[in-house]
Amino acid sequence: MAIIGRLPKTYKNLKPGLHGDGGGLYLQVTITKAGNRSLSWIHRYQLAGRIRNAGLGPVSDVSLADAREQARLNRLMLRNGIDPLEDRNAKRAANLAASVKAMTFDEASEIFIRQHRAAWKNPKHAEQWVSTLKAYASPVIGKLSVSAIETAHVMKVLEPIWLEKPETASRVRGRLESILGWATVSGYRQGDNPARWRDHLKNLLPAKEKVRAVRHQTALPYAEVPSFLAELRARQGMAALALEFGILTCVRTADVRNARHADIDRVNRVWIIREFSKTHKEHRVPLSDAALAAFDKARALANGISGKIGKSEFAFPNDITGARLSENALLSVIDRMGFKGQATAHGFRASFRTWALEQTSFPWELCEMSLGHTVGNKVEIAYQRGDGFQKRVAIMNSWAAFCARPVDDAKVLPLAAKLR
């Protein structure tokens, strides 16, 4: 029978020591050094001949009913050969270990991006990782522990944008998969990756290709390129020269903007792009007379503006700061010429490729190489050590010659001699 009365009157009159309630439950009354009374619950039990005291908490936090219930549960554990105190300590250790290893999705994202940023040669790529995760993932799962993220959470991130922005949504999904994969390998989560596409999200979401037709960059018909270039050459400014250079070399806009004097060998008529924007590998570009003329005009223009601009490392520098041209500089030239919606700087690569296919007999592999595309399967690539540079010289010269045709004669397009 319990000897403990109801709180608080009976408790305050108890003398220091242990006061039994039955079933091994005791109220421990102690006097602190400051002279205050301390009341706490203890469950005393014997296991393998050893007396153990399992503290159940202070009276201020644990009621008599709760203490009795915990003592009852302890007795059940003892019947099953489990030491309640050891079991509790093991669980506390496990919880502590789990809390130390706990990591939110935002924290995992930050670490993943920091560790991989050096491998992303294009700064814009790293910025896109940060911006898309911040916009779409963080508001939904940013504060969740990576160990708790399930398929339903991933779907909550993707569903609102999957149909509206399929390309962006697909990239976000891939980034979620990469981060959660990193978290698994790092020991912060277990189990399958809920953001994986194959045999998983593929069954829940339509393929992005089926959501909306892929929109290609608007390209000017190749027959209209000569008249466009004639009009372009009548314009002034660094961006116009950069656009002309890009059209004649068939490279991507980013590579034109990043073109440096040190990479253009005028004597050997070659522009060596150290890290091509698409493959991040070296790409050699043959330079026709027309391309070199655009380069020379840009250099003369830079030198004529100021010493600061003339000393810029960029072949086509911003004519105010000397830094690289802005991302939309070339497109702005096209818009100002009245071709908005009809052409893009990148689209001239398609103009070139269509011209080469329909109006020449140049091997398609060399035309693809002229665009910096990887040609062949993995085995073929492994054995293909050359880049067909000398043969590509003829392609670039033919393209430049076509672009320089008189406007009225632009549609008369004889086939180029087939390369041997």
Coordinates of C-alpha atoms in Angstrom, one line a residue:
M1 CA 0.0 0.0 0.0
A2 CA 1.3 3.4 -0.9
I3 CA 2.6 5.5 2.0
I4 CA 2.7 8.7 -0.2
G5 CA -0.2 11.1 0.1
R6 CA -1.4 13.7 -2.4
L7 CA 0.7 16.7 -3.5
P8 CA 1.7 19.1 -2.1
K9 CA 0.8 18.9 1.6
T10 CA 2.0 15.4 2.4
Y11 CA 5.2 15.6 0.3
K12 CA 6.5 18.7 2.1
N13 CA 6.3 17.0 5.5
L14 CA 8.3 13.9 4.4
K15 CA 11.8 13.5 6.0
P16 CA 14.9 13.1 3.8
G17 CA 15.4 9.6 2.5
L18 CA 13.5 7.1 0.4
H19 CA 9.7 6.7 0.8
G20 CA 8.2 3.6 -0.8
D21 CA 5.1 3.5 -2.9
G22 CA 5.2 -0.2 -3.7
G23 CA 6.4 -2.2 -6.7
G24 CA 9.9 -0.7 -6.4
L25 CA 8.8 2.9 -6.8
Y26 CA 10.2 5.4 -4.3
L27 CA 10.1 9.1 -3.7
Q28 CA 13.5 10.3 -2.8
V29 CA 13.7 13.4 -0.6
T30 CA 17.0 15.2 -0.3
I31 CA 18.2 18.4 1.2
T32 CA 20.5 20.5 -1.1
K33 CA 23.5 22.4 0.1
A34 CA 21.4 25.5 -0.1
G35 CA 18.9 24.0 2.3
N36 CA 16.2 23.4 -0.2
R37 CA 14.2 20.2 -0.4
S38 CA 14.5 18.1 -3.6
L39 CA 11.9 15.5 -4.5
S40 CA 12.4 12.9 -7.3
W41 CA 11.1 9.5 -8.3
I42 CA 13.3 6.4 -8.3
H43 CA 12.5 2.9 -9.4
R44 CA 14.6 0.3 -7.5
Y45 CA 15.0 -3.2 -8.9
Q46 CA 17.3 -6.1 -8.7
L47 CA 18.7 -7.9 -11.8
A48 CA 21.3 -10.6 -11.7
G49 CA 21.9 -10.0 -8.0
R50 CA 22.5 -6.4 -8.6
I51 CA 20.5 -3.5 -7.1
R52 CA 19.9 -0.7 -9.6
N53 CA 18.2 2.7 -9.2
A54 CA 16.5 4.1 -12.3
G55 CA 15.7 7.8 -11.9
L56 CA 12.3 8.7 -13.3
G57 CA 12.4 12.4 -12.9
P58 CA 11.6 15.2 -10.4
V59 CA 8.2 15.5 -8.8
S60 CA 7.8 18.9 -10.5
D61 CA 7.9 17.2 -13.9
V62 CA 6.5 13.7 -13.3
S63 CA 3.3 13.1 -11.5
L64 CA 2.7 10.1 -9.1
A65 CA 0.5 8.5 -11.8
D66 CA 3.1 8.8 -14.4
A67 CA 5.8 7.5 -12.1
R68 CA 3.7 4.4 -11.2
E69 CA 3.1 3.8 -14.9
Q70 CA 6.8 4.0 -15.8
A71 CA 7.6 1.6 -12.9
R72 CA 5.0 -0.8 -14.2
L73 CA 6.6 -0.7 -17.7
N74 CA 10.0 -1.3 -16.2
R75 CA 8.8 -4.4 -14.4
L76 CA 7.4 -5.8 -17.7
M77 CA 10.9 -5.2 -19.3
L78 CA 12.5 -7.0 -16.4
R79 CA 10.3 -10.0 -16.9
N80 CA 11.6 -10.2 -20.5
G81 CA 15.2 -10.0 -19.3
I82 CA 15.7 -6.4 -20.3
D83 CA 17.5 -4.0 -18.0
P84 CA 15.3 -0.8 -18.0
L85 CA 18.3 1.4 -17.2
E86 CA 20.5 0.0 -19.9
D87 CA 17.7 0.2 -22.4
R88 CA 17.0 3.8 -21.6
N89 CA 20.7 4.7 -21.8
A90 CA 21.0 3.0 -25.2
K91 CA 18.0 4.9 -26.5
R92 CA 19.4 8.2 -25.3
A93 CA 22.7 7.4 -27.0
A94 CA 20.9 6.5 -30.2
N95 CA 18.9 9.7 -30.1
L96 CA 22.0 11.8 -29.4
A97 CA 23.8 10.2 -32.4
A98 CA 20.8 10.8 -34.6
S99 CA 20.6 14.4 -33.5
V100 CA 24.3 14.9 -34.3
K101 CA 23.8 13.4 -37.7
A102 CA 20.5 15.2 -38.4
M103 CA 20.8 17.6 -41.4
T104 CA 18.1 19.7 -43.1
F105 CA 17.7 19.7 -46.9
D106 CA 18.9 23.3 -47.0
E107 CA 22.0 22.4 -45.1
A108 CA 22.7 19.4 -47.4
S109 CA 22.1 21.6 -50.5
E110 CA 24.6 24.2 -49.3
I111 CA 27.3 21.6 -48.6
F112 CA 26.6 19.7 -51.9
I113 CA 26.9 22.9 -53.9
R114 CA 30.0 24.0 -52.1
Q115 CA 31.7 20.7 -52.6
H116 CA 30.8 20.5 -56.3
R117 CA 31.1 24.1 -57.4
A118 CA 34.7 23.8 -58.4
A119 CA 33.7 21.1 -61.0
W120 CA 31.1 23.4 -62.5
K121 CA 33.2 25.5 -64.9
N122 CA 30.3 27.7 -65.9
P123 CA 29.5 30.1 -63.0
K124 CA 25.9 30.4 -64.3
H125 CA 25.4 26.7 -63.7
A126 CA 26.2 27.1 -60.0
E127 CA 23.9 30.1 -59.8
Q128 CA 21.1 28.1 -61.4
W129 CA 21.5 25.4 -58.8
V130 CA 21.2 27.9 -56.0
S131 CA 18.3 29.9 -57.5
T132 CA 16.1 26.9 -58.5
L133 CA 16.5 25.1 -55.2
K134 CA 15.8 28.3 -53.3
A135 CA 12.7 29.1 -55.4
Y136 CA 11.1 25.6 -55.6
A137 CA 12.6 23.2 -53.0
S138 CA 13.4 25.3 -49.9
P139 CA 9.9 26.6 -49.3
V140 CA 8.6 23.0 -49.2
I141 CA 11.4 20.8 -47.8
G142 CA 14.1 23.2 -46.8
K143 CA 13.7 22.7 -43.1
L144 CA 13.0 19.0 -43.2
S145 CA 15.7 16.5 -42.2
V146 CA 17.0 14.7 -45.3
S147 CA 16.3 11.5 -43.4
A148 CA 12.6 12.3 -43.4
I149 CA 12.1 13.3 -47.0
E150 CA 9.9 10.8 -48.9
T151 CA 8.3 10.6 -52.3
A152 CA 5.3 12.7 -51.2
H153 CA 7.6 15.6 -50.3
V154 CA 9.4 15.4 -53.7
M155 CA 6.1 15.4 -55.5
K156 CA 4.9 18.4 -53.5
V157 CA 8.0 20.2 -54.9
L158 CA 7.6 19.1 -58.5
E159 CA 3.9 18.9 -59.2
P160 CA 3.2 22.7 -59.2
I161 CA 5.8 23.3 -61.9
W162 CA 5.9 20.0 -63.8
L163 CA 3.3 21.0 -66.4
E164 CA 4.0 24.7 -66.3
K165 CA 7.8 24.7 -66.5
P166 CA 8.8 21.1 -67.6
E167 CA 12.4 21.9 -68.4
T168 CA 13.0 23.7 -65.0
A169 CA 11.1 21.0 -63.1
S170 CA 13.2 18.3 -64.7
R171 CA 16.4 20.1 -63.6
V172 CA 15.0 20.6 -60.1
R173 CA 14.2 16.9 -59.9
G174 CA 17.7 16.0 -61.0
R175 CA 19.2 18.3 -58.4
L176 CA 17.0 16.8 -55.7
E177 CA 18.2 13.4 -56.6
S178 CA 21.8 14.4 -56.5
I179 CA 21.5 16.1 -53.1
L180 CA 19.5 13.2 -51.5
G181 CA 22.0 10.7 -53.1
W182 CA 24.9 12.6 -51.5
A183 CA 23.0 12.6 -48.1
T184 CA 22.6 8.8 -48.3
V185 CA 26.3 8.2 -49.1
S186 CA 27.2 10.6 -46.4
G187 CA 25.2 8.7 -43.8
Y188 CA 22.5 11.3 -43.2
R189 CA 19.6 9.2 -44.7
Q190 CA 18.8 5.6 -45.6
G191 CA 16.8 3.8 -48.2
D192 CA 16.0 4.5 -51.9
N193 CA 16.2 7.9 -53.4
P194 CA 12.7 9.4 -53.6
A195 CA 13.7 11.8 -56.4
R196 CA 14.9 9.1 -58.8
W197 CA 13.2 9.0 -62.1
R198 CA 13.7 5.5 -63.4
D199 CA 11.2 2.9 -62.0
H200 CA 9.9 5.6 -59.6
L201 CA 8.8 9.1 -60.4
K202 CA 8.5 8.0 -64.0
N203 CA 5.3 6.2 -62.9
L204 CA 3.9 9.3 -61.3
L205 CA 4.8 12.1 -63.7
P206 CA 4.6 12.4 -67.5
A207 CA 7.9 12.6 -69.3
K208 CA 8.9 16.2 -69.9
E209 CA 9.1 15.6 -73.7
K210 CA 5.4 14.7 -73.6
V211 CA 4.3 17.7 -71.5
R212 CA 5.2 20.2 -74.1
A213 CA 7.1 20.2 -77.4
V214 CA 10.7 21.3 -77.0
R215 CA 11.2 24.9 -78.1
H216 CA 14.3 25.4 -80.2
Q217 CA 16.1 28.6 -80.5
T218 CA 14.6 30.7 -83.3
A219 CA 16.8 30.5 -86.3
L220 CA 16.9 32.7 -89.4
P221 CA 16.6 30.7 -92.7
Y222 CA 20.1 30.3 -94.1
A223 CA 19.1 32.0 -97.4
E224 CA 18.5 35.2 -95.4
V225 CA 21.8 35.2 -93.5
P226 CA 23.8 37.1 -96.2
S227 CA 21.4 40.0 -96.2
F228 CA 21.3 40.0 -92.4
L229 CA 25.1 40.1 -92.2
A230 CA 25.2 42.9 -94.7
E231 CA 22.9 45.0 -92.5
L232 CA 24.8 43.9 -89.4
R233 CA 28.1 45.1 -90.8
A234 CA 26.6 48.5 -91.4
R235 CA 26.0 48.9 -87.6
Q236 CA 28.5 50.3 -85.1
G237 CA 29.5 48.9 -81.7
M238 CA 31.3 46.0 -80.0
A239 CA 28.2 43.8 -79.6
A240 CA 27.6 44.0 -83.4
L241 CA 31.1 42.8 -84.1
A242 CA 30.8 40.0 -81.5
L243 CA 27.6 38.9 -83.2
E244 CA 29.3 38.8 -86.6
F245 CA 32.2 36.9 -85.2
G246 CA 29.8 34.4 -83.6
I247 CA 27.9 33.8 -86.8
L248 CA 31.1 33.2 -88.8
T249 CA 32.6 30.8 -86.3
C250 CA 29.3 29.0 -85.4
V251 CA 30.0 28.9 -81.7
R252 CA 27.8 29.5 -78.8
T253 CA 27.1 33.0 -77.5
A254 CA 28.9 32.4 -74.1
D255 CA 32.1 31.4 -75.9
V256 CA 32.0 34.6 -78.0
R257 CA 31.5 36.7 -74.9
N258 CA 34.3 34.9 -73.1
A259 CA 36.7 35.0 -76.1
R260 CA 40.1 36.3 -75.0
H261 CA 43.0 37.7 -77.0
A262 CA 45.3 35.1 -75.6
D263 CA 43.3 32.3 -77.1
I264 CA 43.2 33.7 -80.7
D265 CA 46.2 32.8 -82.7
R266 CA 46.0 35.2 -85.7
V267 CA 49.1 33.8 -87.4
N268 CA 47.8 30.3 -87.5
R269 CA 44.2 31.5 -87.9
V270 CA 42.8 29.5 -85.1
W271 CA 40.8 30.3 -81.9
I272 CA 41.4 27.8 -79.2
I273 CA 38.5 27.7 -76.7
R274 CA 40.1 26.2 -73.6
E275 CA 36.9 25.1 -72.0
F276 CA 34.1 24.9 -74.6
S277 CA 30.8 26.0 -72.9
K278 CA 29.0 22.8 -73.7
T279 CA 31.6 20.0 -73.2
H280 CA 34.1 21.9 -71.1
K281 CA 36.8 20.5 -73.3
E282 CA 39.2 22.3 -75.7
H283 CA 37.7 23.2 -79.0
R284 CA 39.7 24.6 -82.0
V285 CA 37.9 26.9 -84.3
P286 CA 39.3 27.7 -87.8
L287 CA 39.1 31.5 -88.5
S288 CA 38.2 32.7 -92.0
D289 CA 39.3 36.0 -93.4
A290 CA 35.9 37.5 -92.5
A291 CA 36.1 36.2 -88.9
L292 CA 39.6 37.7 -88.5
A293 CA 38.4 41.0 -89.9
A294 CA 35.6 41.2 -87.3
F295 CA 38.2 40.4 -84.6
D296 CA 40.6 43.1 -85.9
K297 CA 37.8 45.7 -86.0
A298 CA 36.9 44.9 -82.4
R299 CA 40.5 45.4 -81.3
A300 CA 40.8 48.7 -83.2
L301 CA 37.5 49.8 -81.7
A302 CA 38.7 48.9 -78.1
N303 CA 42.0 50.7 -78.6
G304 CA 40.3 53.8 -79.9
I305 CA 37.9 54.1 -76.9
S306 CA 40.4 54.2 -74.1
G307 CA 43.5 52.6 -72.7
K308 CA 41.5 50.7 -70.2
I309 CA 39.2 49.1 -72.8
G310 CA 42.1 48.5 -75.1
K311 CA 43.9 46.5 -72.4
S312 CA 41.0 44.3 -71.7
E313 CA 41.7 40.6 -71.9
F314 CA 38.4 40.0 -73.8
A315 CA 38.4 40.1 -77.6
F316 CA 35.0 41.8 -77.6
P317 CA 34.9 43.8 -74.3
N318 CA 32.1 45.9 -73.0
D319 CA 33.0 49.3 -74.4
I320 CA 32.4 51.0 -71.0
T321 CA 33.9 48.7 -68.4
G322 CA 36.2 46.5 -70.4
A323 CA 34.6 43.4 -68.9
R324 CA 32.9 40.7 -70.9
L325 CA 29.7 41.7 -72.8
S326 CA 26.4 41.1 -71.0
E327 CA 24.5 37.9 -71.5
N328 CA 21.9 39.6 -73.7
A329 CA 24.2 42.0 -75.6
L330 CA 24.1 40.0 -78.9
L331 CA 20.4 39.4 -78.7
S332 CA 19.8 43.1 -78.1
V333 CA 21.6 43.9 -81.4
I334 CA 19.3 41.4 -83.2
D335 CA 16.2 43.0 -81.6
R336 CA 17.3 46.5 -82.5
M337 CA 17.7 45.4 -86.1
G338 CA 14.0 44.5 -86.2
F339 CA 14.5 40.7 -86.1
K340 CA 13.0 40.2 -82.6
G341 CA 11.2 36.8 -82.6
Q342 CA 12.7 35.9 -85.9
A343 CA 16.3 35.2 -85.0
T344 CA 18.6 34.6 -82.0
A345 CA 22.4 34.6 -81.7
H346 CA 22.4 30.8 -80.9
G347 CA 20.0 30.2 -83.8
F348 CA 22.6 31.0 -86.4
R349 CA 24.2 27.7 -85.5
A350 CA 21.1 26.1 -86.8
S351 CA 21.2 28.3 -89.9
F352 CA 24.7 27.1 -90.6
R353 CA 23.9 23.4 -90.0
T354 CA 20.9 23.5 -92.3
W355 CA 23.0 25.3 -95.0
A356 CA 25.7 22.6 -94.7
L357 CA 23.1 19.8 -94.9
E358 CA 21.1 21.2 -97.8
Q359 CA 23.6 23.1 -99.9
T360 CA 27.0 21.3 -99.4
S361 CA 28.5 17.8 -99.5
F362 CA 30.6 18.2 -96.4
P363 CA 30.6 15.1 -94.2
W364 CA 28.0 15.4 -91.5
E365 CA 30.6 14.4 -88.9
L366 CA 32.8 17.4 -89.7
C367 CA 29.8 19.7 -89.7
E368 CA 28.9 18.5 -86.3
M369 CA 32.5 19.0 -85.1
S370 CA 32.3 22.5 -86.5
L371 CA 29.5 23.1 -84.0
G372 CA 31.6 21.5 -81.2
H373 CA 29.2 18.5 -81.0
T374 CA 30.5 15.2 -79.8
V375 CA 30.4 12.7 -82.7
G376 CA 30.0 8.9 -82.3
N377 CA 29.3 6.5 -79.5
K378 CA 31.6 6.0 -76.5
V379 CA 33.7 3.4 -78.3
E380 CA 34.1 5.6 -81.4
I381 CA 35.0 8.6 -79.3
A382 CA 37.6 6.6 -77.4
Y383 CA 39.5 5.8 -80.6
Q384 CA 38.8 9.2 -82.2
R385 CA 41.8 11.4 -81.3
G386 CA 41.7 14.0 -84.0
D387 CA 39.3 16.9 -84.5
G388 CA 39.4 17.2 -88.3
F389 CA 40.7 20.7 -88.0
Q390 CA 42.3 21.1 -91.5
K391 CA 39.1 19.8 -93.2
R392 CA 37.0 22.1 -91.0
V393 CA 39.0 25.0 -92.4
A394 CA 37.3 24.5 -95.7
I395 CA 33.9 24.4 -94.1
M396 CA 34.4 27.7 -92.3
N397 CA 35.8 29.3 -95.4
S398 CA 32.8 28.1 -97.5
W399 CA 30.4 29.4 -94.8
A400 CA 32.1 32.8 -94.8
A401 CA 32.0 32.9 -98.6
F402 CA 28.3 32.1 -98.6
C403 CA 27.6 34.8 -95.9
A404 CA 29.4 37.4 -98.0
R405 CA 27.4 36.7 -101.2
P406 CA 25.6 39.6 -102.7
V407 CA 22.1 39.8 -101.4
D408 CA 20.5 39.3 -104.8
D409 CA 22.6 36.3 -105.5
A410 CA 22.2 34.6 -102.1
K411 CA 19.7 32.0 -103.3
V412 CA 22.1 30.7 -106.0
L413 CA 23.8 28.0 -103.8
P414 CA 26.2 25.6 -105.7
L415 CA 27.3 22.5 -103.8
A416 CA 30.7 22.7 -102.1
A417 CA 33.3 20.2 -103.2
K418 CA 33.1 17.0 -101.2
L419 CA 36.0 16.6 -98.8
R420 CA 38.2 13.7 -99.4

